[in-house]
Amino acid sequence: MLRTPSQPLPFFPQQIEPGTRSHCPYCAFQCGLTLTRTENGYTASPDPAFPVNNGQMCIKGFTSGQLLTHPDRLLHPLKRSPSGELQPISWDQALDEIADKLLSIRDTHGADANACFGSGSLTNEKAYLLGKFARVALRTSSIDYNGRYCMASAAAGANRAFGIDRGLPFPLSDIPYAKTVLLWGSNLAETLPPIMQYFDRQRLSGGRLIVADPRATPTARAADLHLQLTPGSDLILANALLHLAIEMKLIDPAYIAARTNGFEAVRASVSRYSPEIAERATGISLERMRTTVRWLAEDTAMLLSGRGPEQQSKGADTVTAFTNLMLALGKVGKHFSGFGTLTGQGNGQGGREHGQKADQLPGYRLIENESHRANVAALWDIDPADLPRKGKSAVELLSSLGTSVKSLLVFGSNILVASPDADALERRLESLDLLVVSDIFLNETAQHAHYVLPVTQWAEEEGTLTNLEGRILHRRPMVTPPMTVRSDLFILTELAKRLGDIQRFNFRTSREVFNEFRTLTAGSLADYSGVTYERLDEQDGLQWPVPYPDHPGTPRLFETSFPTPDGRARFTPVEHRPEGDPPNAEYPFYLTTGRYKKHYNSGAQTRRVDRLREADPEPLMEIHPRAAAMLNIASGDQVLVSTRRATATFTAQLTSDIRPDTIFIPFHYGSRQSVNRLTAAVLDPTSKMPEFKLCAASVRSVLNHRA
Ligand SMILES: Nc1nc2c(c(=O)[nH]1)N[C@H]1C(S)=C(S)[C@@H](COP(=O)(O)OP(=O)(O)OC[C@H]3O[C@@H](n4cnc5c(=O)[nH]c(N)nc54)[C@H](O)[C@@H]3O)O[C@H]1N2
Ligand SMILES: Nc1nc2c(c(=O)[nH]1)N[C@H]1C(S)=C(S)[C@@H](COP(=O)(O)OP(=O)(O)OC[C@H]3O[C@@H](n4cnc5c(=O)[nH]c(N)nc54)[C@H](O)[C@@H]3O)O[C@H]1N2
Ligand code: SF4
Ligand SMILES: [Mo]
């Protein structure tokens, strides 16, 4: 026994004050909310005192209370029996057996044969401890996480240009003062609904909104100008806008000279992206391009990018085309202006800073940088030579399952629904010696596991998350967890102890983990060393870097310099490349994927919430009426959608909001309704982001349900 019965359970909340303020379980907006106990469970209401959401929430937040008392909630560790069923076992038995198996895999196949997969929904403490567990206890380089599917291209682009990656390098409260905002491939009216209050204020004071999206989404319909471009042509359009800005003498030579390097190479490269070429490739008229450039140049202006241009096999270069444009216009680091990317997951920002990424150590340190290695190894009390090197990125790691990788521990991702080319992944999961899934629900991935470990969830635990504007927030416990579940932190510390590392994983509270990791970030790019849980409570969060205890936080970056060796931002020329899985006569459509307002990511949580499931019970394939007419398809028909990998059946929805060459299917659904069975595992060579937004598809009608 590692615990005497009189001691409180490690990582369990000690006391819960009624009326505690905390945050939503889902997206990067991290709305402040409170919970009220009702006859049937819990009801969530917005916290009017929290400054970011200012009393607003979306339907997912309002219905989040249902997750806490859900009948599907996992309550006991489960083990797969020889006959294939998952059966309850004790925590000690589960942890002992998993640790034994990890050790025997390491002995037989080497340390890298054990792998971990993390998530942007884990708190900073969990993300940090998972990275430390992999490197120090398992001694494996095999760790990556679902942020590779999400923020990797944005991160690569921002690092390349600015030397740092904080999604929004300015506060949300700057948005209302931007004269022009260009939202590039973000449907934020549905994916960050309460953010619209900032845009409403912007529009009321005479601001303009431009949206670049192949679909006329609710966000695009709210815009002054909609650039309904051909999927995958974003880089061409961005380079052509810079070409025009140069031609129209709208660039800012004084800013370029004072604050940047490398413009001449970019000037030469964009000279080939004439508006005529771009008009043909993107479908956007010269007049619209000119208006866009004029609006962006003339006053305060922001370019904010979403997953549309980023989840492409050229996503990192496309983001670079955006930073090139905004730097040339002299906007970056000026008030109410600049480039930003809209982070998606609850802790999508903090989750990419603290060492669960294959190439990173905590505080945005790099695992291949010798002085970063020495620094972290010293704090972890290990020899730098024992710190594993860079591992494989998410899709590459999952492609090695069953061959070089024999075990996988998953924390906070439903990889079978969220990963590209999912049928191939399903076969690989089946070939593992050990699959362990820690989750709240038995999601599609957990159904393949050898062991399932039930964990505490958002309102039952403490920790920190970092929102889309780099604001570190305190997740406070509001509810006592069921006594039979455990925190992810408990699982990691107990497994580490069983692997023989007691001293380095001797934590009993989230706060203790936080204190170790904030010390470790001192002097790093994402410096949290001046943050305490108490300070977060007093100030409703702090924006990093926070390098010392009285530091007020850093709402705006880049005002005077960039965190590059010479303090200047970097231009990098980038060229268009075609998508990895292009349309042809057999597969004539672009299949693009994305989100519904009422479901969240793999849907493991939201498909279990009655109001959300009833509102959108299945994924619909959006198709333009002209394309549908040629294929003799009506709304409500069952259609077969085929790609070079698989065929699946969906219900058609005719809408003139989409381009005739494009179909759209959301990815929130599992099994036969999973669109990721169709997508391609084509990766961006720089960011290793899979090309979720673009593959070739064919459509045909199977059954006509017309009356
Ligand atoms: N309701 C809801 N909200 C969420 C989430 C959710 O699942 N549901 N998830 C959260 C997470 S993790 C994330 S990452 C964010 C994502 O938030 P968004 O980036 O807003 O979401 P997506 O729907 O993936 O993609 C945005 C848009 O990209 C467009 N698009 C497709 N192909 C292209 C292209 O080639 N070029 C361009 N320019 N656009 C293209 C799509 O039509 C879509 O409207 O949302 C967060 N918030
Ligand atoms: N085709 C297509 N595929 C995509 C995308 C797309 O646009 N198109 N978007 C990609 C993007 S941006 C993302 S972010 C991914 C997201 O997809 P996933 O990685 O699957 O993420 P989620 O569905 O948010 O959460 C997965 C699981 O985490 C559990 N969970 C939540 N909190 C915790 C916790 O604290 N601990 C533990 N152990 N479990 C927890 C939930 O119950 C759920 O089962 O999907 C990617 N996949
Ligand atoms: S899902 Fe996002 S926008 Fe909706 S309530 Fe939760 S944090 Fe707010
Ligand atoms: Mo995401």
Coordinates of N, CA, C and O and ligand atoms in Angstrom, one line a residue, residues 121-122 126 146 149-150 307 311 345 411-415 418 438-441 443 455 461 488 593-595 600-605 667 675-676 679 692-693, ligand 2:
S121 N -6.4 19.2 -23.9 CA -7.4 19.4 -22.8 C -6.8 19.1 -21.4 O -7.5 19.3 -20.4
L122 N -5.6 18.6 -21.4 CA -5.0 18.4 -20.0 C -4.6 19.8 -19.4 O -4.2 20.7 -20.1
K126 N -0.9 18.5 -15.7 CA -0.9 17.2 -16.3 C 0.0 17.1 -17.5 O 0.7 16.1 -17.7
N146 N -2.4 15.6 -29.2 CA -3.4 15.9 -30.2 C -3.2 17.4 -30.7 O -3.9 17.8 -31.6
Y149 N -2.5 18.0 -34.2 CA -3.6 18.0 -35.1 C -4.2 19.4 -35.2 O -5.2 19.7 -35.9
C150 N -3.8 20.3 -34.3 CA -4.5 21.5 -34.0 C -3.7 22.8 -34.2 O -3.9 23.5 -35.1
R307 N -8.3 27.0 -38.2 CA -7.7 25.7 -38.7 C -7.8 25.6 -40.2 O -7.1 24.7 -40.8
Q311 N -4.6 23.4 -41.2 CA -4.7 22.0 -41.3 C -4.5 21.6 -42.8 O -5.4 20.9 -43.4
Q345 N -8.3 24.1 -28.3 CA -8.7 23.3 -27.1 C -8.6 24.1 -25.8 O -7.8 25.1 -25.7
F411 N -4.0 9.9 -22.9 CA -4.5 10.8 -21.9 C -5.3 11.9 -22.6 O -4.6 12.8 -23.1
G412 N -6.6 11.9 -22.7 CA -7.3 13.1 -23.2 C -7.4 13.2 -24.7 O -7.6 14.3 -25.2
S413 N -7.4 12.1 -25.4 CA -7.7 12.2 -26.8 C -8.4 10.9 -27.3 O -8.1 9.8 -26.8
N414 N -9.3 11.1 -28.2 CA -10.1 10.0 -28.8 C -9.4 9.7 -30.1 O -10.0 10.0 -31.2
I415 N -8.2 9.2 -30.1 CA -7.4 9.2 -31.4 C -8.1 8.5 -32.5 O -7.9 8.9 -33.7
A418 N -10.3 11.1 -34.0 CA -9.6 12.4 -34.3 C -8.5 12.3 -35.3 O -8.0 13.4 -35.8
S438 N -6.9 6.6 -20.4 CA -7.5 7.2 -19.3 C -8.5 8.2 -19.8 O -8.3 9.0 -20.6
D439 N -9.7 8.0 -19.3 CA -10.8 8.9 -19.7 C -11.9 9.0 -18.7 O -11.9 8.3 -17.7
I440 N -12.9 9.8 -19.1 CA -14.1 10.0 -18.3 C -15.2 9.0 -18.8 O -16.0 8.5 -18.1
F441 N -15.1 8.8 -20.1 CA -16.1 8.0 -20.8 C -15.4 6.9 -21.6 O -14.2 7.1 -22.0
N443 N -14.8 6.1 -24.7 CA -14.9 6.6 -26.0 C -14.4 5.5 -27.0 O -14.1 4.4 -26.6
V455 N -11.0 8.7 -14.8 CA -10.4 9.9 -14.2 C -11.4 11.0 -13.8 O -12.5 11.0 -14.2
E461 N -11.6 18.9 -10.2 CA -10.2 18.9 -10.0 C -9.6 20.3 -10.0 O -10.3 21.3 -10.4
D488 N -5.6 12.1 -13.4 CA -4.5 11.7 -14.3 C -3.2 11.8 -13.6 O -2.2 11.1 -13.8
T593 N -13.3 19.3 -43.8 CA -14.0 18.8 -42.6 C -13.9 19.9 -41.5 O -13.0 20.8 -41.7
G594 N -14.7 19.9 -40.5 CA -14.7 20.9 -39.5 C -15.7 20.6 -38.4 O -15.9 19.5 -38.1
R595 N -16.4 21.7 -38.0 CA -17.1 21.6 -36.7 C -18.6 22.1 -36.8 O -18.9 23.0 -37.6
Y600 N -18.4 19.0 -29.8 CA -17.0 19.3 -29.5 C -16.1 18.2 -29.9 O -16.2 17.1 -29.4
N601 N -15.1 18.5 -30.8 CA -14.1 17.6 -31.2 C -14.6 16.2 -31.5 O -15.6 16.1 -32.3
S602 N -14.0 15.2 -30.9 CA -14.4 13.8 -31.3 C -15.8 13.5 -30.8 O -16.3 12.4 -31.1
G603 N -16.4 14.4 -30.1 CA -17.8 14.2 -29.7 C -18.0 13.2 -28.5 O -19.1 13.0 -28.0
A604 N -16.8 12.8 -27.9 CA -16.9 11.8 -26.8 C -17.7 12.4 -25.7 O -18.5 11.6 -25.0
Q605 N -17.6 13.7 -25.4 CA -18.4 14.3 -24.4 C -19.8 14.8 -24.9 O -20.8 14.4 -24.4
F667 N -16.4 16.3 -38.1 CA -15.6 15.1 -37.6 C -16.0 14.6 -36.2 O -15.3 13.8 -35.6
V675 N -15.7 10.7 -40.3 CA -15.2 11.2 -41.6 C -13.7 11.0 -41.6 O -13.1 10.9 -42.7
N676 N -13.1 10.8 -40.5 CA -11.6 10.5 -40.6 C -11.3 9.1 -41.1 O -10.1 8.9 -41.3
T679 N -10.3 10.6 -44.5 CA -9.2 11.6 -44.7 C -7.8 11.0 -44.9 O -7.7 9.8 -44.6
F692 N -6.2 17.7 -42.7 CA -7.6 17.5 -42.4 C -8.5 18.3 -43.3 O -9.7 17.9 -43.5
K693 N -8.1 19.4 -43.9 CA -9.0 20.3 -44.5 C -9.1 20.0 -46.0 O -9.8 20.7 -46.7
Ligands
LIG2 N1 -11.2 15.5 -39.9 C1 -10.8 16.3 -38.9 N2 -10.2 15.7 -37.9 C2 -9.7 16.5 -36.8 C3 -9.9 17.9 -36.9 C4 -10.6 18.5 -38.0 O1 -10.8 19.7 -38.1 N3 -11.0 17.6 -39.0 N4 -9.5 18.7 -35.9 C5 -8.4 18.2 -35.0 C6 -8.2 19.0 -33.8 S1 -8.0 20.7 -34.1 C7 -8.2 18.5 -32.6 S2 -7.9 19.5 -31.3 C8 -8.5 17.1 -32.4 C9 -9.4 16.8 -31.1 O2 -9.9 15.5 -31.0 P1 -9.5 14.6 -29.7 O3 -8.0 14.5 -29.6 O4 -10.2 13.3 -29.8 O5 -10.0 15.5 -28.5 P2 -11.4 15.5 -27.7 O6 -12.5 14.9 -28.5 O7 -11.5 16.9 -27.2 O8 -11.1 14.7 -26.4 C10 -10.8 13.4 -26.4 C11 -11.1 12.7 -25.0 O9 -10.5 13.4 -23.9 C12 -11.3 13.2 -22.7 N5 -10.9 14.1 -21.7 C13 -11.2 15.4 -21.5 N6 -10.5 16.0 -20.5 C14 -9.7 15.0 -20.0 C15 -8.7 15.0 -19.0 O10 -8.5 15.9 -18.3 N7 -8.1 13.8 -18.8 C16 -8.3 12.7 -19.6 N8 -7.6 11.6 -19.3 N9 -9.3 12.7 -20.5 C17 -9.9 13.8 -20.8 C18 -12.7 13.3 -23.3 O11 -13.6 12.6 -22.5 C19 -12.5 12.6 -24.7 O12 -12.9 11.2 -24.6 O13 -9.2 16.5 -33.5 C20 -8.4 16.7 -34.7 N10 -9.1 16.0 -35.8

